[in-house]
Amino acid sequence: KQEVTQIPAALSVPEGENLVLNCSFTDSAIYNLQWFRQDPGKGLTSLLLIQSSQREQTSGRLNASLDKSSGRSTLYIAASQPGDSATYLCAVRNQAGTALIFGKGTTLSVSS
Amino acid sequence: EPEVTQTPSHQVTQMGQEVILRCVPISNHLYFYWYRQILGQKVEFLVSFYNNEISEKSEIFDDQFSVERPDGSNFTLKIRSTKLEDSAMYFCASRGQGNSPLHFGNGTRLTVT
């Protein structure tokens, strides 16, 4: 059964720092991996989707990498801003099935 | 940008009552989903729906739950007889063909008293 783990659970950084959020999954037979942002009491906003054949995706200050064989993905945030404060969720879709399986998230706080 | 919309944003109901949560997916999307998030826990998959039928469901999605796409735009989740443990945020999501990203609504917070 696929399990997704995110480390750290929480992270506090000063504005301007570059940071890395980690995601690991137990079954490497994935179809894709998606990173989301969740603000308190709100829905999930899709940030990046990496297909299983890809190694990374970039959008603005965000870069997500995927190492399928080792079951890891990282989300790199450059030059963090207070507006980046949110919970970041990693989710994988297995090759068999259509469901996304989520990690518990990393709650990021960026102070000005 | 098109978005998934959910109503109501908050629903309070008594144990044993039926509730219907409503969603309008993005108009050209073909795959529809319901997820839930109990406070402080992971987002959990409930059910996926494609071509007017359930394509996958989790063990959470028991006989108390049902989904329907009554017309070309709405997608509903019905809980027949709510329990206290059904209290959660329920998210609707949709996506297009192939390897396209999943788009979520803002959720309905269901409180069962």
Coordinates of N, CA and C in Angstrom, one line a residue:
Chain A
K1 N 0.8 -1.2 0.0 CA 0.0 0.0 0.0 C 0.9 1.2 0.0
Q2 N 0.6 2.2 -0.9 CA 1.4 3.4 -1.0 C 1.3 4.2 0.2
E3 N 2.4 4.7 0.8 CA 2.5 5.6 1.9 C 3.3 6.8 1.5
V4 N 2.9 8.0 1.8 CA 3.6 9.2 1.5 C 3.9 10.0 2.8
T5 N 5.2 10.3 2.9 CA 5.7 11.0 4.1 C 6.3 12.3 3.8
Q6 N 6.1 13.3 4.5 CA 6.7 14.6 4.3 C 7.5 15.1 5.5
I7 N 8.7 15.5 5.3 CA 9.6 16.0 6.3 C 10.2 17.3 5.9
P8 N 10.2 18.4 6.8 CA 9.7 18.3 8.1 C 8.2 18.6 8.2
A9 N 7.6 18.4 9.4 CA 6.2 18.6 9.5 C 6.0 20.1 9.6
A10 N 6.9 20.9 10.1 CA 6.8 22.3 10.2 C 8.2 23.0 10.0
L11 N 8.2 24.2 9.4 CA 9.4 24.9 9.1 C 9.2 26.4 9.2
S12 N 10.1 27.0 9.9 CA 10.0 28.5 10.1 C 11.3 29.1 9.6
V13 N 11.2 30.0 8.7 CA 12.4 30.7 8.1 C 12.2 32.2 7.9
P14 N 13.3 32.9 7.9 CA 13.2 34.4 7.7 C 13.0 34.6 6.2
E15 N 12.4 35.7 5.9 CA 12.2 36.1 4.5 C 13.5 36.1 3.7
G16 N 13.4 35.6 2.5 CA 14.6 35.7 1.6 C 15.4 34.4 1.5
E17 N 15.1 33.5 2.5 CA 15.8 32.2 2.5 C 15.3 31.3 1.4
N18 N 16.3 30.5 0.8 CA 15.9 29.4 -0.1 C 15.6 28.1 0.8
L19 N 14.6 27.3 0.5 CA 14.3 26.2 1.3 C 13.9 25.0 0.5
V20 N 14.0 23.8 1.1 CA 13.7 22.6 0.5 C 12.7 21.8 1.4
L21 N 11.6 21.4 0.7 CA 10.6 20.5 1.4 C 10.8 19.1 0.8
N22 N 10.7 18.1 1.7 CA 10.9 16.7 1.2 C 9.6 15.9 1.3
C23 N 9.6 15.0 0.3 CA 8.4 14.1 0.2 C 9.0 12.7 -0.2
S24 N 8.6 11.7 0.5 CA 9.0 10.3 0.1 C 7.8 9.4 0.0
F25 N 7.9 8.4 -0.9 CA 6.8 7.5 -1.1 C 7.4 6.1 -1.2
T26 N 6.6 5.1 -0.8 CA 7.1 3.7 -0.6 C 7.0 2.9 -1.8
D27 N 6.1 3.2 -2.8 CA 6.0 2.4 -4.0 C 6.4 3.2 -5.2
S28 N 7.4 2.8 -5.9 CA 7.9 3.7 -7.0 C 7.1 3.6 -8.3
A29 N 6.1 2.7 -8.3 CA 5.3 2.5 -9.5 C 4.2 3.6 -9.5
I30 N 4.7 4.8 -9.7 CA 3.7 6.0 -9.8 C 3.5 6.5 -11.2
Y31 N 2.4 7.1 -11.3 CA 2.0 7.7 -12.6 C 2.5 9.1 -12.7
N32 N 2.2 9.8 -11.6 CA 2.7 11.2 -11.5 C 2.7 11.6 -10.0
L33 N 3.3 12.8 -9.8 CA 3.4 13.4 -8.4 C 3.0 14.8 -8.5
Q34 N 2.2 15.3 -7.6 CA 1.7 16.7 -7.6 C 2.0 17.3 -6.3
W35 N 2.4 18.6 -6.3 CA 2.6 19.4 -5.1 C 1.5 20.4 -5.1
F36 N 0.9 20.6 -3.9 CA -0.2 21.5 -3.6 C 0.2 22.5 -2.5
R37 N -0.5 23.6 -2.5 CA -0.4 24.5 -1.4 C -1.8 24.6 -0.8
Q38 N -1.9 24.6 0.6 CA -3.2 24.7 1.3 C -3.1 25.8 2.3
D39 N -3.9 26.9 2.1 CA -4.0 27.9 3.1 C -5.0 27.5 4.2
P40 N -4.9 28.0 5.4 CA -5.8 27.6 6.5 C -7.3 27.7 6.1
G41 N -8.0 26.7 6.3 CA -9.4 26.7 6.0 C -9.8 26.7 4.5
K42 N -8.8 26.6 3.7 CA -9.1 26.7 2.2 C -8.9 25.4 1.5
G43 N -9.1 25.4 0.2 CA -8.9 24.3 -0.6 C -7.4 24.1 -1.0
L44 N -7.1 23.2 -1.9 CA -5.8 22.9 -2.3 C -5.5 23.6 -3.7
T45 N -4.4 24.3 -3.8 CA -4.0 24.9 -5.0 C -2.9 24.1 -5.6
S46 N -3.1 23.7 -6.9 CA -2.0 22.9 -7.5 C -0.8 23.8 -7.9
L47 N 0.4 23.3 -7.5 CA 1.6 24.1 -7.8 C 2.3 23.5 -9.0
L48 N 2.6 22.2 -8.9 CA 3.4 21.6 -9.9 C 3.0 20.1 -10.0
L49 N 3.0 19.6 -11.3 CA 2.8 18.2 -11.5 C 4.0 17.7 -12.2
I50 N 4.6 16.6 -11.7 CA 5.7 15.9 -12.4 C 5.2 14.6 -12.9
Q51 N 5.4 14.3 -14.1 CA 5.0 13.0 -14.7 C 6.2 12.0 -14.3
S52 N 5.8 10.7 -14.3 CA 6.8 9.7 -13.8 C 8.1 9.7 -14.7
S53 N 7.9 10.1 -15.9 CA 9.1 10.1 -16.8 C 10.0 11.4 -16.7
Q54 N 9.5 12.3 -15.9 CA 10.2 13.6 -15.8 C 11.1 13.6 -14.5
R55 N 12.1 14.5 -14.6 CA 13.0 14.6 -13.4 C 12.7 15.9 -12.6
E56 N 12.2 16.9 -13.3 CA 11.8 18.1 -12.5 C 10.8 19.0 -13.3
Q57 N 10.2 19.9 -12.6 CA 9.3 20.9 -13.1 C 9.6 22.2 -12.4
T58 N 9.4 23.3 -13.2 CA 9.7 24.6 -12.6 C 8.5 25.5 -12.9
S59 N 8.2 26.4 -11.9 CA 7.2 27.4 -12.0 C 7.6 28.6 -11.2
G60 N 8.1 29.6 -11.8 CA 8.5 30.8 -11.1 C 9.6 30.5 -10.1
R61 N 9.4 30.8 -8.8 CA 10.4 30.5 -7.8 C 10.3 29.1 -7.2
L62 N 9.5 28.3 -7.8 CA 9.3 26.9 -7.3 C 10.0 25.9 -8.3
N63 N 10.6 24.9 -7.8 CA 11.2 23.9 -8.6 C 11.0 22.5 -7.8
A64 N 10.3 21.6 -8.5 CA 10.1 20.3 -7.9 C 10.9 19.3 -8.7
S65 N 11.6 18.4 -7.9 CA 12.3 17.3 -8.6 C 11.7 15.9 -8.2
L66 N 12.0 14.9 -9.0 CA 11.5 13.6 -8.8 C 12.5 12.6 -9.0
D67 N 12.8 11.7 -8.0 CA 13.7 10.6 -8.2 C 12.8 9.4 -7.9
K68 N 12.2 8.8 -9.0 CA 11.2 7.8 -8.8 C 11.8 6.5 -8.2
S69 N 13.0 6.2 -8.6 CA 13.6 4.9 -8.1 C 13.9 4.9 -6.6
S70 N 14.2 6.1 -6.1 CA 14.5 6.1 -4.7 C 13.2 6.6 -3.9
G71 N 12.2 6.9 -4.6 CA 10.9 7.2 -3.9 C 11.0 8.6 -3.3
R72 N 11.6 9.6 -3.9 CA 11.7 10.9 -3.3 C 11.3 12.0 -4.3
S73 N 10.8 13.1 -3.7 CA 10.6 14.3 -4.4 C 11.0 15.5 -3.5
T74 N 11.5 16.5 -4.1 CA 11.7 17.7 -3.3 C 11.0 18.9 -3.9
L75 N 10.6 19.9 -3.1 CA 10.1 21.1 -3.6 C 11.0 22.2 -3.1
Y76 N 11.6 22.9 -4.0 CA 12.6 24.0 -3.7 C 11.9 25.3 -3.9
I77 N 11.9 26.1 -2.9 CA 11.3 27.5 -2.9 C 12.5 28.5 -2.8
A78 N 12.7 29.3 -3.8 CA 13.7 30.3 -3.8 C 13.2 31.6 -3.3
A79 N 14.1 32.3 -2.6 CA 13.8 33.6 -2.1 C 12.5 33.7 -1.4
S80 N 12.3 33.0 -0.4 CA 11.0 32.9 0.3 C 10.4 34.2 0.7
Q81 N 9.1 34.3 0.7 CA 8.4 35.6 1.0 C 7.3 35.2 2.1
P82 N 6.9 36.2 2.9 CA 5.8 35.9 3.9 C 4.5 35.3 3.2
G83 N 4.2 35.7 2.0 CA 3.1 35.2 1.3 C 3.2 33.7 0.9
D84 N 4.4 33.1 1.1 CA 4.6 31.7 0.9 C 4.1 30.9 2.1
S85 N 3.8 31.5 3.2 CA 3.4 30.8 4.4 C 2.1 30.0 4.1
A86 N 2.2 28.7 4.3 CA 1.0 27.8 4.0 C 1.5 26.4 4.3
T87 N 0.6 25.5 4.1 CA 0.9 24.1 4.2 C 1.1 23.5 2.8
Y88 N 2.2 22.8 2.6 CA 2.6 22.3 1.3 C 2.4 20.8 1.3
L89 N 1.5 20.3 0.4 CA 1.2 18.9 0.4 C 1.8 18.2 -0.9
C90 N 2.3 17.0 -0.7 CA 2.8 16.2 -1.8 C 1.8 15.1 -2.0
A91 N 1.5 14.7 -3.2 CA 0.5 13.6 -3.5 C 1.0 12.8 -4.7
V92 N 0.9 11.5 -4.6 CA 1.2 10.7 -5.7 C 0.0 9.9 -6.3
R93 N 0.1 9.7 -7.6 CA -1.0 8.9 -8.2 C -0.2 7.6 -8.7
N94 N -0.7 6.5 -8.2 CA -0.1 5.2 -8.6 C -0.4 4.9 -10.1
Q95 N 0.4 4.0 -10.6 CA 0.2 3.6 -12.0 C -1.2 2.9 -12.1
A96 N -1.5 2.1 -11.1 CA -2.8 1.5 -11.1 C -3.8 2.3 -10.3
G97 N -4.8 2.9 -10.9 CA -5.8 3.7 -10.2 C -5.7 5.2 -10.5
T98 N -6.7 5.9 -10.1 CA -6.8 7.3 -10.4 C -6.7 8.2 -9.1
A99 N -6.6 7.6 -8.0 CA -6.7 8.4 -6.7 C -5.3 9.0 -6.5
L100 N -5.3 10.2 -5.8 CA -4.1 10.8 -5.3 C -4.0 10.3 -3.8
I101 N -2.7 10.0 -3.5 CA -2.4 9.6 -2.1 C -1.6 10.7 -1.5
F102 N -2.0 11.3 -0.4 CA -1.4 12.5 0.1 C -0.5 12.2 1.3
G103 N 0.5 13.1 1.4 CA 1.3 13.2 2.7 C 0.5 14.1 3.6
K104 N 1.1 14.2 4.8 CA 0.4 15.1 5.8 C 0.8 16.5 5.7
G105 N 1.8 16.8 4.9 CA 2.1 18.2 4.6 C 3.3 18.8 5.5
T106 N 3.8 19.8 4.9 CA 4.8 20.6 5.7 C 4.2 22.0 5.8
T107 N 4.1 22.5 7.1 CA 3.6 23.8 7.3 C 4.7 24.8 7.4
L108 N 4.7 25.7 6.5 CA 5.8 26.7 6.3 C 5.4 28.0 6.8
S109 N 6.3 28.6 7.6 CA 6.0 30.0 8.1 C 7.2 30.8 7.7
V110 N 7.0 31.9 6.9 CA 8.1 32.8 6.5 C 7.9 34.2 7.2
S111 N 8.8 34.6 8.0 CA 8.7 35.8 8.7 C 9.4 36.9 8.0
S112 N 8.8 38.1 8.2 CA 9.4 39.3 7.5 C 10.4 40.0 8.4
Chain B
E1 N -9.4 32.5 -14.4 CA -9.1 31.0 -14.6 C -10.3 30.2 -14.0
P2 N -10.7 29.2 -14.8 CA -11.9 28.4 -14.3 C -11.5 27.7 -13.0
E3 N -12.6 27.5 -12.2 CA -12.3 26.9 -10.9 C -13.4 25.9 -10.5
V4 N -13.1 25.1 -9.6 CA -14.1 24.1 -9.0 C -14.9 24.9 -7.9
T5 N -16.2 24.9 -7.9 CA -17.0 25.6 -6.9 C -17.8 24.6 -6.1
Q6 N -17.8 24.8 -4.8 CA -18.5 23.9 -3.9 C -19.5 24.7 -3.0
T7 N -20.7 24.1 -2.8 CA -21.7 24.7 -1.9 C -22.3 23.6 -1.0
P8 N -22.7 23.9 0.2 CA -22.4 25.2 0.9 C -20.9 25.2 1.4
S9 N -20.4 26.3 1.9 CA -19.1 26.3 2.5 C -19.0 25.6 3.8
H10 N -20.2 25.7 4.6 CA -20.2 25.1 5.9 C -21.6 24.5 6.1
Q11 N -21.7 23.3 6.5 CA -23.0 22.6 6.8 C -23.0 22.0 8.1
V12 N -24.0 22.3 8.9 CA -24.1 21.7 10.2 C -25.4 20.8 10.2
T13 N -25.2 19.5 10.7 CA -26.3 18.6 10.6 C -26.4 17.8 11.9
Q14 N -27.5 17.2 12.2 CA -27.6 16.3 13.3 C -27.3 14.9 12.9
M15 N -26.7 14.1 13.8 CA -26.4 12.7 13.6 C -27.7 12.0 13.0
G16 N -27.5 11.2 12.0 CA -28.6 10.4 11.5 C -29.3 11.1 10.3
Q17 N -29.0 12.4 10.1 CA -29.6 13.1 9.0 C -28.8 12.9 7.7
E18 N -29.5 13.1 6.6 CA -28.9 13.0 5.3 C -28.4 14.4 4.9
V19 N -27.2 14.4 4.2 CA -26.7 15.6 3.7 C -26.3 15.4 2.2
I20 N -26.4 16.5 1.5 CA -25.9 16.5 0.1 C -25.0 17.6 -0.1
L21 N -23.8 17.3 -0.5 CA -22.7 18.3 -0.8 C -22.7 18.5 -2.3
R22 N -22.6 19.7 -2.7 CA -22.6 20.0 -4.1 C -21.4 20.6 -4.7
C23 N -21.1 20.3 -5.9 CA -19.9 20.7 -6.6 C -20.2 21.0 -8.0
V24 N -19.6 22.1 -8.6 CA -19.6 22.3 -10.0 C -18.1 22.2 -10.5
P25 N -17.8 21.1 -11.1 CA -16.4 21.0 -11.6 C -16.1 21.9 -12.8
I26 N -14.9 22.0 -13.1 CA -14.5 22.8 -14.3 C -15.1 22.2 -15.5
S27 N -15.6 23.1 -16.4 CA -16.6 22.7 -17.4 C -16.1 21.6 -18.4
N28 N -14.9 21.7 -18.8 CA -14.4 20.7 -19.8 C -13.7 19.5 -19.2
H29 N -13.8 19.4 -17.9 CA -13.1 18.3 -17.2 C -14.0 17.0 -17.3
L30 N -13.3 15.9 -17.2 CA -14.0 14.6 -17.4 C -14.0 13.7 -16.2
Y31 N -13.0 13.9 -15.3 CA -12.8 13.1 -14.2 C -13.2 13.9 -12.9
F32 N -14.0 13.3 -12.0 CA -14.4 14.0 -10.9 C -14.2 13.2 -9.6
Y33 N -13.9 13.9 -8.5 CA -13.4 13.2 -7.3 C -14.0 13.9 -6.1
W34 N -14.1 13.1 -5.0 CA -14.4 13.6 -3.7 C -13.3 13.1 -2.8
Y35 N -12.8 14.0 -2.0 CA -11.8 13.8 -0.9 C -12.3 14.3 0.4
R36 N -11.8 13.9 1.5 CA -12.1 14.5 2.7 C -10.9 14.7 3.6
Q37 N -10.9 15.6 4.5 CA -9.8 15.9 5.4 C -10.4 16.1 6.8
I38 N -10.2 15.2 7.7 CA -10.6 15.3 9.1 C -9.5 16.3 9.7
L39 N -10.0 17.1 10.6 CA -9.1 18.1 11.2 C -7.8 17.6 11.7
G40 N -6.7 18.1 11.2 CA -5.4 17.7 11.6 C -4.8 16.4 11.0
Q41 N -5.6 15.9 10.0 CA -5.2 14.6 9.4 C -5.0 14.8 7.9
K42 N -4.5 13.7 7.2 CA -4.2 13.8 5.8 C -5.5 14.0 5.0
V43 N -5.3 14.5 3.8 CA -6.4 14.5 2.8 C -6.6 13.0 2.3
E44 N -7.8 12.5 2.4 CA -8.1 11.1 2.0 C -9.0 11.0 0.8
F45 N -8.7 10.1 -0.1 CA -9.5 9.9 -1.2 C -10.8 9.1 -0.9
L46 N -11.9 9.5 -1.4 CA -13.2 8.8 -1.2 C -13.6 8.1 -2.5
V47 N -13.7 8.8 -3.6 CA -14.3 8.2 -4.8 C -13.9 9.0 -6.0
S48 N -13.8 8.3 -7.2 CA -13.6 9.0 -8.5 C -14.7 8.6 -9.4
F49 N -15.0 9.4 -10.3 CA -16.2 9.3 -11.2 C -15.8 9.7 -12.6
Y50 N -16.2 8.8 -13.6 CA -15.8 9.1 -15.0 C -16.9 8.4 -15.8
N51 N -17.3 9.1 -16.9 CA -18.2 8.5 -17.8 C -19.5 8.0 -17.1
N52 N -20.0 8.8 -16.2 CA -21.2 8.6 -15.5 C -21.2 7.3 -14.6
E53 N -20.0 6.9 -14.2 CA -20.0 5.9 -13.2 C -18.8 6.0 -12.3
I54 N -18.8 5.3 -11.1 CA -17.7 5.3 -10.2 C -16.6 4.5 -10.8
S55 N -15.4 5.1 -10.9 CA -14.3 4.3 -11.5 C -13.4 3.7 -10.4
E56 N -13.4 4.4 -9.2 CA -12.6 3.9 -8.1 C -13.2 4.4 -6.8
K57 N -13.1 3.6 -5.7 CA -13.6 4.1 -4.4 C -12.7 3.5 -3.3
S58 N -12.6 4.3 -2.2 CA -11.8 3.8 -1.1 C -12.7 3.0 -0.1
E59 N -12.0 2.4 0.9 CA -12.8 1.7 1.9 C -13.6 2.6 2.8
I60 N -13.3 3.9 2.7 CA -14.1 4.9 3.5 C -15.5 5.0 2.8
F61 N -15.6 4.9 1.5 CA -16.8 5.1 0.8 C -17.7 3.9 0.8
D62 N -18.4 3.8 2.0 CA -19.2 2.6 2.2 C -20.7 2.9 1.7
D63 N -21.6 2.0 2.1 CA -23.0 2.2 1.5 C -23.7 3.4 2.0
Q64 N -23.1 4.1 3.0 CA -23.7 5.4 3.4 C -23.5 6.5 2.4
F65 N -22.5 6.3 1.6 CA -22.1 7.4 0.6 C -22.6 7.0 -0.8
S66 N -23.0 8.1 -1.5 CA -23.3 7.9 -2.9 C -22.9 9.2 -3.7
V67 N -22.6 9.1 -5.0 CA -22.3 10.2 -5.8 C -23.3 10.2 -7.0
E68 N -23.5 11.4 -7.5 CA -24.3 11.5 -8.7 C -23.9 12.8 -9.5
R69 N -24.1 12.6 -10.8 CA -23.9 13.8 -11.7 C -25.3 14.0 -12.4
P70 N -26.2 14.7 -11.7 CA -27.6 14.8 -12.1 C -27.8 15.5 -13.5
D71 N -26.8 16.4 -13.8 CA -27.0 17.1 -15.1 C -25.6 17.3 -15.6
G72 N -25.4 18.2 -16.6 CA -24.1 18.3 -17.2 C -23.1 19.1 -16.4
S73 N -23.5 19.7 -15.3 CA -22.6 20.6 -14.6 C -22.4 20.2 -13.1
N74 N -23.4 19.7 -12.4 CA -23.2 19.4 -11.0 C -22.7 18.0 -10.7
F75 N -22.0 17.9 -9.6 CA -21.5 16.6 -9.1 C -21.8 16.6 -7.6
T76 N -22.5 15.6 -7.1 CA -22.9 15.7 -5.7 C -22.4 14.5 -4.9
L77 N -22.2 14.7 -3.6 CA -21.9 13.6 -2.7 C -23.0 13.6 -1.6
K78 N -23.6 12.4 -1.5 CA -24.7 12.3 -0.5 C -24.2 11.3 0.6
I79 N -24.4 11.8 1.8 CA -24.2 10.9 3.0 C -25.6 10.6 3.6
R80 N -25.9 9.3 3.6 CA -27.3 8.9 3.9 C -27.7 9.2 5.3
S81 N -26.9 8.8 6.2 CA -27.2 8.9 7.7 C -25.9 9.2 8.4
T82 N -25.7 10.5 8.6 CA -24.4 11.0 9.1 C -24.1 10.5 10.5
K83 N -22.8 10.3 10.7 CA -22.3 10.0 12.0 C -21.3 11.1 12.5
L84 N -21.1 11.1 13.8 CA -20.2 12.1 14.3 C -18.8 12.1 13.6
E85 N -18.3 10.9 13.3 CA -17.0 10.8 12.6 C -17.0 11.2 11.2
D86 N -18.2 11.6 10.6 CA -18.2 12.1 9.3 C -17.8 13.6 9.2
S87 N -17.7 14.2 10.4 CA -17.3 15.6 10.5 C -15.9 15.8 9.9
A88 N -15.8 16.6 8.9 CA -14.6 16.8 8.1 C -14.8 17.9 7.1
M89 N -13.7 18.3 6.4 CA -13.8 19.1 5.3 C -13.9 18.2 4.1
Y90 N -14.9 18.4 3.2 CA -15.0 17.6 2.0 C -14.7 18.4 0.8
F91 N -13.7 17.9 0.0 CA -13.2 18.6 -1.2 C -13.7 17.8 -2.4
C92 N -14.2 18.6 -3.4 CA -14.5 18.1 -4.7 C -13.3 18.5 -5.6
A93 N -12.9 17.7 -6.6 CA -11.8 17.9 -7.5 C -12.2 17.4 -8.9
S94 N -11.5 18.0 -9.9 CA -11.8 17.6 -11.2 C -10.5 17.7 -12.0
R95 N -10.4 16.9 -13.1 CA -9.3 17.1 -14.0 C -9.7 16.7 -15.4
G96 N -8.8 17.1 -16.4 CA -9.1 16.8 -17.8 C -8.5 15.4 -18.1
Q97 N -8.2 15.2 -19.4 CA -7.7 14.0 -19.9 C -6.3 13.7 -19.5
G98 N -5.9 12.4 -19.5 CA -4.5 12.0 -19.4 C -3.8 12.5 -18.2
N99 N -2.7 13.1 -18.3 CA -1.8 13.4 -17.2 C -2.0 14.8 -16.7
S100 N -3.2 15.3 -16.7 CA -3.5 16.7 -16.3 C -3.6 16.8 -14.8
P101 N -3.3 18.0 -14.2 CA -3.3 18.1 -12.8 C -4.8 18.2 -12.3
L102 N -4.9 17.8 -11.0 CA -6.1 17.8 -10.3 C -6.4 19.2 -9.7
H103 N -7.6 19.7 -9.9 CA -8.0 21.0 -9.4 C -9.0 20.8 -8.3
F104 N -8.8 21.5 -7.2 CA -9.7 21.3 -6.0 C -10.6 22.5 -5.8
G105 N -11.8 22.3 -5.3 CA -12.6 23.4 -4.8 C -12.2 23.8 -3.4
N106 N -12.8 24.8 -2.8 CA -12.5 25.3 -1.5 C -13.0 24.5 -0.4
G107 N -13.9 23.5 -0.7 CA -14.3 22.6 0.3 C -15.6 23.0 1.0
T108 N -16.3 22.0 1.6 CA -17.4 22.1 2.4 C -17.1 21.6 3.8
R109 N -17.2 22.4 4.8 CA -16.9 21.9 6.2 C -18.2 21.4 6.7
L110 N -18.2 20.1 7.0 CA -19.4 19.4 7.5 C -19.2 19.1 9.0
T111 N -20.1 19.6 9.8 CA -20.1 19.4 11.2 C -21.3 18.6 11.6
V112 N -21.1 17.4 12.2 CA -22.2 16.5 12.6 C -22.3 16.6 14.1
T113 N -23.5 17.0 14.6 CA -23.6 17.1 16.1 C -24.5 16.0 16.7

